Coordinates of C-alpha atoms in Angstrom, one line a residue:
K1 CA 0.0 0.0 -0.1
T2 CA 1.3 3.5 -0.9
F3 CA 1.0 6.5 1.3
T4 CA 1.6 10.0 0.7
M5 CA 3.5 12.7 3.1
V6 CA 1.7 13.9 6.0
D7 CA 2.0 17.7 5.9
S8 CA 2.1 18.1 9.7
D9 CA 4.9 18.4 12.3
S10 CA 2.8 18.2 15.3
P11 CA 3.4 15.4 17.7
S12 CA 1.0 12.4 17.4
S13 CA 1.0 9.3 19.7
S14 CA -1.4 7.4 21.6
G15 CA 1.0 6.1 24.4
Q16 CA 1.0 2.3 23.6
L17 CA 3.1 1.1 26.6
S18 CA 0.2 1.5 29.1
A19 CA -2.2 -0.2 26.6
F20 CA 0.3 -3.2 26.0
L21 CA 0.7 -3.7 29.7
V22 CA -3.0 -3.8 30.3
G23 CA -3.8 -5.8 27.4
H24 CA -1.3 -8.6 28.5
S25 CA -2.6 -8.5 32.2
I26 CA 0.8 -7.2 33.3
I27 CA -1.1 -4.5 35.2
A28 CA -4.7 -4.4 36.2
K29 CA -5.4 -0.5 35.2
P30 CA -3.9 1.9 32.7
L31 CA -1.0 3.9 33.8
S32 CA -1.4 7.5 34.3
P33 CA 0.2 9.5 31.3
L34 CA 2.9 10.6 33.6
H35 CA 3.7 7.4 34.8
N36 CA 3.6 5.8 31.2
N37 CA 6.1 8.5 30.0
V38 CA 8.3 8.0 32.9
V39 CA 8.4 4.0 32.4
S40 CA 9.0 4.6 28.6
A41 CA 12.0 6.7 29.5
L42 CA 13.3 4.3 31.7
L43 CA 13.0 1.7 29.1
T44 CA 15.1 3.7 26.8
V45 CA 17.8 4.0 29.6
V46 CA 17.8 0.1 29.7
Y47 CA 17.8 0.0 25.9
V48 CA 21.0 2.4 25.8
K49 CA 22.9 0.6 28.5
C50 CA 22.6 -2.7 26.6
V51 CA 23.9 -1.0 23.4
M52 CA 26.8 0.5 25.3
E53 CA 27.7 -2.9 26.8
L54 CA 27.3 -4.7 23.4
G55 CA 29.5 -2.0 21.8
A56 CA 32.2 -2.7 24.1
L57 CA 31.9 -6.5 23.6
I58 CA 32.2 -5.7 19.8
R59 CA 35.4 -3.6 20.2
I60 CA 37.0 -6.4 22.4
K61 CA 36.1 -9.1 20.2
Y62 CA 36.8 -7.5 16.8
G63 CA 39.5 -5.1 17.8
N64 CA 38.2 -2.5 15.7
P65 CA 36.7 0.5 17.3
E66 CA 35.3 1.8 14.0
L67 CA 32.8 -1.1 14.2
S68 CA 31.8 -0.6 17.9
R69 CA 31.4 3.2 17.1
K70 CA 29.1 2.7 14.2
F71 CA 27.2 0.1 16.0
I72 CA 26.5 2.4 18.8
H73 CA 25.8 5.1 16.2
L74 CA 23.2 3.0 14.5
C75 CA 21.6 1.8 17.7
A76 CA 21.3 5.5 19.0
C77 CA 19.3 6.8 16.0
S78 CA 17.0 3.6 16.3
A79 CA 16.0 4.8 19.6
V80 CA 13.1 6.6 17.6
I81 CA 11.5 3.0 17.8
W82 CA 10.3 3.7 21.3
W83 CA 8.6 7.0 20.5
P84 CA 5.3 5.2 20.2
L85 CA 5.3 4.2 23.8
F86 CA 5.0 7.9 24.9
D87 CA 1.8 9.6 25.6
T88 CA 1.6 13.1 24.0
S89 CA -1.4 13.9 26.1
H90 CA 1.2 14.9 28.8
W91 CA 4.1 17.0 28.8
G92 CA 6.1 14.1 29.8
W93 CA 6.5 12.8 26.3
R94 CA 9.6 15.1 26.4
L95 CA 11.4 12.7 28.6
N96 CA 12.2 10.8 25.4
I97 CA 15.3 12.9 25.3
T98 CA 16.3 11.7 28.7
V99 CA 19.2 9.5 27.4
P100 CA 20.8 11.7 24.8
A101 CA 20.6 14.8 27.2
C102 CA 22.6 12.9 29.8
M103 CA 24.8 11.4 27.4
A104 CA 25.6 14.7 25.9
I105 CA 26.6 16.0 29.4
R106 CA 28.7 12.7 29.9
L107 CA 30.6 13.0 26.4
I108 CA 31.5 16.9 27.3
Y109 CA 32.8 15.8 30.8
K110 CA 34.9 12.9 29.3
G111 CA 36.0 14.6 26.3
A112 CA 36.7 18.1 27.7
V113 CA 37.4 17.6 31.3
L114 CA 38.4 14.0 32.2
K115 CA 40.4 13.4 28.9
D116 CA 41.2 9.8 29.9
P117 CA 42.2 7.9 26.9
E118 CA 41.7 4.5 28.6
D119 CA 38.1 5.5 29.5
E120 CA 35.6 2.9 28.3
D121 CA 33.4 5.4 26.5
V122 CA 36.6 6.9 24.6
R123 CA 37.9 3.4 23.5
T124 CA 34.5 2.4 22.3
M125 CA 33.1 5.5 20.7
S126 CA 36.4 7.2 19.1
R127 CA 38.5 5.9 16.2
T128 CA 41.9 6.7 17.9
S129 CA 41.4 6.5 21.6
S130 CA 41.5 10.3 21.5
P131 CA 39.1 11.8 24.2
S132 CA 38.5 14.9 22.0
E133 CA 36.8 12.6 19.4
L134 CA 33.7 12.5 21.8
L135 CA 33.2 16.1 21.4
F136 CA 32.7 15.7 17.4
G137 CA 30.6 12.9 16.1
P138 CA 29.2 11.5 19.3
L139 CA 28.3 14.6 20.9
Q140 CA 26.7 16.0 17.8
M141 CA 24.7 12.9 17.6
T142 CA 23.3 13.4 21.1
L143 CA 22.6 17.1 20.6
I144 CA 20.6 16.4 17.4
M145 CA 18.8 13.6 19.2
V146 CA 17.8 16.2 21.7
Y147 CA 16.8 18.8 19.1
V148 CA 14.7 16.0 17.1
G149 CA 13.1 14.5 20.3
L150 CA 11.7 17.8 21.4
T151 CA 10.9 19.7 18.1
K152 CA 10.3 16.8 15.5
F153 CA 8.9 13.9 17.8
M154 CA 6.7 11.4 15.9
T155 CA 6.9 13.5 12.5
H156 CA 8.4 12.4 9.2
T157 CA 11.0 15.2 9.7
G158 CA 12.3 13.5 12.7
L159 CA 12.3 10.0 11.3
I160 CA 14.2 11.2 8.0
I161 CA 16.8 12.8 10.1
M162 CA 17.3 9.7 12.1
A163 CA 17.3 7.4 8.9
S164 CA 20.1 9.6 7.4
F165 CA 22.1 8.4 10.4
V166 CA 21.4 4.9 9.5
G167 CA 22.9 5.6 6.1
D168 CA 26.0 7.4 7.6
A169 CA 26.6 4.3 9.8
A170 CA 26.1 1.8 6.9
A171 CA 28.3 4.1 4.7
A172 CA 31.4 3.6 7.1
V173 CA 30.6 -0.2 7.5
V174 CA 30.2 -0.8 3.7
G175 CA 33.1 1.3 2.8
L176 CA 35.4 -0.5 5.4
H177 CA 34.6 -4.0 4.2
Y178 CA 33.7 -3.6 0.5
G179 CA 35.1 -0.2 -0.7
R180 CA 37.1 -0.6 -3.8
H181 CA 36.6 2.6 -5.5
R182 CA 38.2 5.5 -3.3
Y183 CA 37.7 9.2 -3.7
K184 CA 38.2 12.3 -1.5
V185 CA 36.7 15.5 -1.7
T186 CA 38.1 18.8 -0.5
F187 CA 38.0 19.3 3.3
G188 CA 36.3 15.8 3.5
G189 CA 37.5 12.4 4.4
E190 CA 38.3 9.5 2.2
K191 CA 35.2 7.9 0.9
S192 CA 34.2 4.9 -1.4
V193 CA 31.8 4.6 -4.1
E194 CA 30.3 1.5 -2.3
G195 CA 30.0 3.3 0.8
S196 CA 28.1 6.1 -0.6
I197 CA 25.8 3.7 -2.4
G198 CA 25.3 2.1 1.0
C199 CA 24.4 5.4 2.6
G200 CA 21.8 6.1 0.2
L201 CA 20.2 2.7 0.1
F202 CA 20.2 2.3 4.1
T203 CA 18.9 5.8 4.6
M204 CA 15.7 4.9 2.5
I205 CA 15.6 1.5 4.5
G206 CA 15.8 3.3 7.8
I207 CA 12.8 5.5 6.8
F208 CA 10.8 2.7 5.6
C209 CA 11.5 0.8 8.9
Y210 CA 11.0 3.8 11.3
C211 CA 7.8 4.8 9.5
Y212 CA 6.5 1.4 9.9
M213 CA 7.3 0.8 13.6
C214 CA 6.1 4.3 14.5
S215 CA 3.0 3.8 12.5
I216 CA 3.6 7.0 10.4
E217 CA 2.5 7.1 6.9
M218 CA 5.0 5.7 4.2
L219 CA 6.7 7.9 1.6
Q220 CA 6.3 7.3 -1.9
M221 CA 9.2 6.0 -4.1
R222 CA 10.1 9.3 -5.5
P223 CA 10.8 11.3 -2.4
L224 CA 12.3 8.4 -0.8
L225 CA 14.9 8.2 -3.7
A226 CA 15.3 11.8 -3.4
I227 CA 16.2 11.7 0.0
G228 CA 18.4 8.6 -0.2
I229 CA 20.6 10.5 -3.0
T230 CA 20.7 13.7 -1.0
S231 CA 21.9 11.6 2.1
A232 CA 24.7 10.0 0.1
V233 CA 25.8 13.3 -1.5
V234 CA 25.9 15.1 1.8
E235 CA 27.6 12.4 3.7
A236 CA 30.3 12.3 1.0
T237 CA 30.9 16.0 0.7
A238 CA 30.4 17.2 4.3
L239 CA 33.4 18.7 6.3
K240 CA 35.3 15.8 8.2
N241 CA 33.9 15.2 11.6
W242 CA 30.8 17.4 10.8
D243 CA 28.7 15.0 8.8
N244 CA 26.0 14.6 11.4
V245 CA 25.3 18.3 11.6
F246 CA 25.3 18.6 7.6
L247 CA 23.0 15.5 7.2
C248 CA 20.6 17.1 10.0
I249 CA 20.5 20.3 8.0
A250 CA 19.9 18.8 4.7
M251 CA 17.4 16.2 5.8
E252 CA 15.3 19.2 7.4
L253 CA 15.5 21.3 4.3
M254 CA 14.6 18.1 2.2
S255 CA 11.5 17.6 4.3
L256 CA 10.2 21.0 3.6
H257 CA 10.1 20.3 -0.1
L258 CA 8.7 16.7 0.1
P259 CA 5.0 17.7 -0.7
K260 CA 6.4 19.0 -4.1
L261 CA 8.1 15.8 -5.1
I262 CA 4.9 13.5 -4.5

């Protein structure tokens, strides 16, 4: 079934957590909207804690910090799958930013104050075990998640921005393992044609999966392709260490023009 773009950026969620718990006889009566949102936020905390532990195991097992870094990157942007649990009838839906807000503070402390190259977060989320690296990609990611969680919650724009980070993570992994045709743009890092194709493809896959899991109308193929191509171009040409910011800006601008592409 083909859907069209919803021209709306207002939050829309029914808070599925409470209904799930009652429906499966886990609790006798529905949670209040506030309690529903608090529990939903706690579930995201557990999710990210598990992700960080798995990221550390990946680094230890494969000895490649880039893999653990991109694994955490992919799982972080996929935190949007928890959005439908929040009840937007109460201000507490904003608690969806609990984890990225706390992580941003943690990254600033460890990257700018502690500066310990042996710290577990530094070793897991940096390429070269340099604490300052936490202040670029990882910190940008958390701040963008805060921005999206507060202003683009349960909207196509928010999901498109997060899906572009799926493509960004895929570009690095595909390029690392399958990149044969290398190129480099001015002020950017070394890229591969295969990685750029992977970026566009997985951005589109990310949009499809996120829209499906958040019960938001699917995009038609034409705007989907336009977003995928744009994400690949931006990821390939962005300033080194600033691709997250450039992707966020580009995807938000693209979302403004989506109705014209349908």
